[in-house]
Coordinates of C-alpha atoms in Angstrom, one line a residue:
M27 CA 64.9 139.1 42.3
K28 CA 65.9 138.9 38.6
N29 CA 65.9 135.1 38.7
N30 CA 62.5 135.1 40.4
I31 CA 61.0 137.4 37.8
S32 CA 62.4 135.3 35.0
K33 CA 60.8 132.2 36.4
L34 CA 57.4 133.9 36.8
V35 CA 57.6 135.3 33.3
S36 CA 58.3 131.8 31.9
I37 CA 55.4 130.4 33.8
A38 CA 53.0 133.2 32.6
A39 CA 54.1 132.8 29.0
A40 CA 53.7 129.0 29.1
A41 CA 50.3 129.3 30.6
V42 CA 49.0 131.8 28.0
L43 CA 50.5 129.9 25.1
A44 CA 49.0 126.6 26.4
S45 CA 45.6 128.2 26.4
T46 CA 45.9 129.8 22.9
V47 CA 47.7 127.0 20.9
S48 CA 45.1 124.2 21.3
A49 CA 44.3 121.1 19.5
A50 CA 41.4 120.9 17.0
V51 CA 39.9 118.6 14.5
I52 CA 38.4 118.9 11.0
D53 CA 35.6 116.3 11.1
F54 CA 33.6 117.6 8.1
E55 CA 30.4 117.5 10.1
D56 CA 29.9 121.3 9.6
I57 CA 29.6 121.1 5.8
D58 CA 26.7 123.0 4.4
T59 CA 24.7 120.5 2.3
S60 CA 22.0 122.9 1.2
S61 CA 23.3 123.1 -2.4
W62 CA 23.5 119.3 -2.7
N63 CA 19.8 119.0 -3.8
G64 CA 19.3 115.8 -1.8
E65 CA 22.5 114.1 -3.2
K66 CA 24.8 112.3 -0.8
R67 CA 28.0 113.9 -2.2
T68 CA 29.1 117.2 -3.4
P69 CA 27.1 117.8 -6.6
T70 CA 28.9 117.8 -9.9
P71 CA 28.3 120.9 -12.1
S72 CA 26.8 120.1 -15.5
A73 CA 29.5 121.9 -17.5
D74 CA 33.2 122.1 -17.3
G75 CA 34.4 124.0 -14.3
T76 CA 35.7 123.9 -10.7
Y77 CA 33.6 123.4 -7.6
N78 CA 34.9 124.6 -4.3
W79 CA 33.9 123.8 -0.7
Q80 CA 35.2 124.3 2.8
A81 CA 35.3 122.4 6.1
G82 CA 36.3 123.8 9.5
D83 CA 37.8 127.1 10.4
C84 CA 41.3 126.6 9.0
M85 CA 40.8 124.4 6.0
G86 CA 39.6 125.6 2.6
N87 CA 40.2 125.3 -1.1
F88 CA 38.9 121.8 -1.3
S89 CA 38.0 121.6 -4.9
Y90 CA 37.5 119.3 -7.9
D91 CA 37.8 119.9 -11.6
V92 CA 35.1 118.7 -13.9
A93 CA 36.1 117.4 -17.4
Y94 CA 34.4 115.9 -20.4
N95 CA 31.2 117.9 -19.9
G96 CA 30.6 116.7 -16.4
M97 CA 31.4 113.0 -17.0
A98 CA 34.6 112.9 -15.1
W99 CA 36.2 114.7 -12.2
N100 CA 39.4 114.8 -10.1
G101 CA 40.2 116.4 -6.7
F102 CA 38.3 116.5 -3.5
K103 CA 34.6 115.9 -2.8
A104 CA 32.5 115.8 0.4
S105 CA 30.5 112.7 0.9
Q106 CA 27.7 111.3 3.1
V107 CA 27.3 108.0 1.2
T108 CA 26.6 105.0 3.5
D109 CA 25.4 102.4 0.9
T110 CA 28.3 100.2 -0.3
S111 CA 26.2 97.6 -2.1
D112 CA 27.3 99.1 -5.4
K113 CA 31.1 98.8 -5.5
T114 CA 31.7 100.2 -9.0
Y115 CA 32.7 103.6 -10.2
N116 CA 29.0 104.6 -10.2
N117 CA 29.3 104.7 -6.4
D118 CA 32.8 106.1 -6.3
C119 CA 32.2 108.4 -3.3
A120 CA 31.5 105.6 -0.8
S121 CA 34.0 104.7 1.9
N122 CA 34.3 101.0 2.3
A123 CA 33.3 101.3 5.9
G124 CA 29.9 102.8 4.8
G125 CA 30.2 106.3 6.3
G126 CA 32.7 108.5 8.2
A127 CA 35.2 107.5 10.8
G128 CA 33.7 106.3 14.1
G129 CA 30.3 106.1 12.4
S130 CA 30.1 109.9 11.6
L131 CA 28.0 111.3 8.8
S132 CA 30.4 113.3 6.6
Y133 CA 33.8 112.7 5.2
G134 CA 36.1 113.6 2.3
I135 CA 36.9 111.8 -0.9
L136 CA 39.9 112.3 -3.1
Y137 CA 40.2 111.1 -6.7
G138 CA 43.6 111.5 -8.2
N139 CA 43.7 112.0 -12.0
A140 CA 46.5 109.8 -13.4
N141 CA 48.9 111.9 -15.5
A142 CA 52.3 110.4 -14.7
S143 CA 53.8 107.0 -15.0
H144 CA 53.3 104.9 -11.8
G145 CA 51.3 107.6 -10.1
T146 CA 49.0 110.7 -10.2
D147 CA 49.3 114.4 -10.0
G148 CA 49.3 115.9 -6.5
A149 CA 46.1 117.4 -5.1
L150 CA 46.8 120.2 -2.6
V151 CA 44.6 121.4 0.3
M152 CA 45.5 124.9 1.4
F153 CA 45.3 126.1 5.1
S154 CA 44.4 129.7 6.0
D155 CA 46.8 129.6 9.0
A156 CA 50.0 127.8 9.9
L157 CA 49.1 124.4 11.3
T158 CA 50.9 121.6 13.0
L159 CA 49.3 118.3 11.8
D160 CA 48.8 115.4 14.2
S161 CA 46.8 112.7 12.4
I162 CA 44.3 111.9 9.8
D163 CA 41.8 109.0 9.5
L164 CA 41.9 107.1 6.1
C165 CA 39.8 104.4 4.5
N166 CA 39.8 102.8 1.1
T167 CA 36.7 103.5 -0.9
A168 CA 34.4 100.6 -1.7
Y169 CA 35.3 100.9 -5.3
V170 CA 39.1 100.6 -4.6
Q171 CA 38.7 97.8 -2.1
N172 CA 36.6 95.7 -4.5
S173 CA 38.9 96.4 -7.4
V174 CA 42.0 95.2 -5.5
V175 CA 40.3 92.1 -4.3
N176 CA 38.0 91.2 -7.2
G177 CA 38.9 93.4 -10.1
D178 CA 36.5 96.0 -11.5
G179 CA 36.2 95.4 -15.3
F180 CA 38.9 97.9 -16.0
A181 CA 41.7 96.8 -13.6
D182 CA 42.6 93.2 -12.7
S183 CA 42.5 92.0 -9.1
F184 CA 45.8 91.9 -7.4
A185 CA 45.6 88.1 -7.3
D186 CA 45.6 88.1 -11.1
I187 CA 48.6 90.3 -11.5
D188 CA 52.1 88.8 -11.6
G189 CA 54.8 89.8 -9.1
E190 CA 54.8 91.9 -5.9
I191 CA 52.6 95.0 -5.9
Y192 CA 52.4 98.2 -4.0
F193 CA 49.7 100.9 -4.1
N194 CA 50.3 103.9 -1.8
L195 CA 48.8 107.2 -0.9
R196 CA 51.7 109.7 -0.7
L197 CA 51.4 112.7 1.6
R198 CA 53.6 115.8 1.8
G199 CA 53.4 119.0 3.9
M200 CA 54.0 122.4 2.4
D201 CA 55.2 125.6 4.2
I202 CA 54.3 129.2 3.3
D203 CA 57.3 129.5 0.8
G204 CA 56.2 126.4 -1.1
N205 CA 58.9 124.1 0.4
Y206 CA 57.8 120.5 0.8
S207 CA 58.4 118.0 3.6
D208 CA 59.6 114.5 3.1
Y209 CA 57.1 112.0 1.7
L210 CA 54.9 109.9 4.0
D211 CA 53.7 106.8 2.1
V212 CA 50.6 105.0 3.4
S213 CA 50.0 101.5 1.9
L214 CA 46.4 101.3 0.6
A215 CA 46.9 97.8 -0.9
A216 CA 49.8 95.4 -1.6
K217 CA 50.6 91.9 -2.6
D218 CA 53.8 90.2 -1.3
A219 CA 56.0 87.5 -3.0
L220 CA 53.8 84.8 -1.5
G221 CA 50.7 86.2 -3.1
N222 CA 49.2 87.5 0.1
I223 CA 47.0 90.6 -0.4
T224 CA 46.7 93.3 2.3
T225 CA 44.6 96.4 2.3
L226 CA 44.5 99.5 4.5
G227 CA 42.9 98.5 7.8
D228 CA 41.2 95.6 6.0
G229 CA 38.9 98.1 4.5
N230 CA 38.2 100.0 7.7
W231 CA 39.1 103.4 9.0
T232 CA 42.7 103.7 10.2
T233 CA 44.4 106.6 12.0
I234 CA 47.7 107.7 10.4
A235 CA 50.2 109.9 12.3
L236 CA 51.3 113.0 10.4
D237 CA 54.0 114.4 12.6
K238 CA 56.7 113.4 10.0
L239 CA 55.2 116.1 7.7
N240 CA 55.5 119.1 9.9
L241 CA 58.0 121.9 9.0
E242 CA 59.4 124.8 11.0
G243 CA 56.9 127.6 11.0
G244 CA 53.9 125.4 10.3
L245 CA 52.2 123.9 7.3
Y246 CA 50.0 125.9 4.9
G247 CA 49.2 123.0 2.6
L248 CA 48.8 119.2 2.5
E249 CA 49.5 117.4 -0.7
F250 CA 47.8 114.0 -1.7
S251 CA 49.0 111.8 -4.5
F252 CA 49.1 108.1 -5.4
E253 CA 51.9 105.8 -6.4
G254 CA 51.8 102.3 -7.7
S255 CA 54.2 99.6 -8.9
E256 CA 54.9 99.2 -12.6
N257 CA 52.7 96.1 -12.9
L258 CA 49.7 98.3 -11.9
C259 CA 50.1 100.5 -14.9
N260 CA 48.2 100.2 -18.2
N261 CA 49.8 100.0 -21.7
Y262 CA 50.4 103.7 -21.7
G263 CA 52.4 103.7 -18.4
Y264 CA 49.6 105.3 -16.3
L265 CA 48.3 103.9 -13.0
N266 CA 45.4 101.6 -13.8
T267 CA 44.1 100.9 -10.2
P268 CA 41.4 103.4 -9.3
A269 CA 43.1 106.2 -7.3
Y270 CA 40.6 107.1 -4.6
I271 CA 40.9 107.6 -0.8
A272 CA 38.3 108.5 1.9
F273 CA 39.6 110.8 4.7
D274 CA 38.2 112.2 7.9
N275 CA 39.2 113.7 11.3
I276 CA 42.2 115.8 10.4
N277 CA 43.7 116.6 13.9
Y278 CA 45.9 119.7 14.1
S279 CA 47.0 122.6 16.3
M280 CA 47.9 126.2 15.5
A281 CA 51.6 126.2 14.7
V282 CA 52.4 129.7 15.9
P283 CA 50.5 132.2 18.1
E284 CA 48.6 135.0 16.2
P285 CA 49.6 138.6 16.9
A286 CA 46.7 139.0 19.4
E287 CA 47.9 135.9 21.2
W288 CA 51.4 137.4 21.5
A289 CA 49.9 140.5 22.9
A290 CA 48.2 138.4 25.5
V291 CA 51.5 136.8 26.4
F292 CA 53.3 140.1 26.8
G293 CA 50.3 141.6 28.7
A294 CA 50.4 138.7 31.1
I295 CA 54.2 139.1 31.6
A296 CA 53.7 142.8 32.4
L297 CA 51.0 142.0 35.0
V298 CA 53.3 139.4 36.6
I299 CA 56.2 141.8 36.9
A300 CA 54.0 144.6 38.2
A301 CA 52.5 142.3 40.8
Y302 CA 55.9 141.0 41.9
R303 CA 57.3 144.5 42.3
R304 CA 54.3 145.6 44.4
R305 CA 54.8 142.6 46.7
K306 CA 58.5 143.6 47.1

């Protein structure tokens, strides 16, 4: 009898957990655009400050900092830009694909402010619950794609820079105690020893698996930063290639059941045991 009860308990627990720990996606289509005043991207405040926005049930604290009296920014923006005819910094919130992944309307944009040699500071998105990350869709912006291939007036094209080149997006997961996972480097653009230039998905949306970033107990943050080879740095040692990335469709699941979900598990177990005993 004991063995039979154990089997039934295991089946009941697995069934309840399977129904409560389900996959979900942040696709940015639920973003409230009422404050955008007709703009196609998160509006920039006119004065120094920080602008915050949210997407989905579990992801918040998307923000960007405004500097130089509203003339520059770094961090995360939401975008619905589809026009890629302007490939300069004046249209820096356009994905190279001209919209979101799969032809969707909304997507995110990250600009990384260069404050360290060969790279940028990390930009961190915080989660309200412990998540297990599955994948994310990434796309170069039109500005970055054009800069790499043709140059942009500030940075040379990769064809005009000597030597091999790498330009990566670097991702890390963070747990509730602030511990970080190993890096996951995604190549946004590169030039090999033969002079061949490659870009992420040839400028199209590409799905990147994130399972390498998951930590025991789940993730409460996802850090984005950029890294580039030395020959991409300016005379001051800072990354010269524009550090932008478009992102969409962050697929995740809840890492651990909530207290109410555990109560459901134990309630189901109690019902299974009671029903089994009545049958005996």
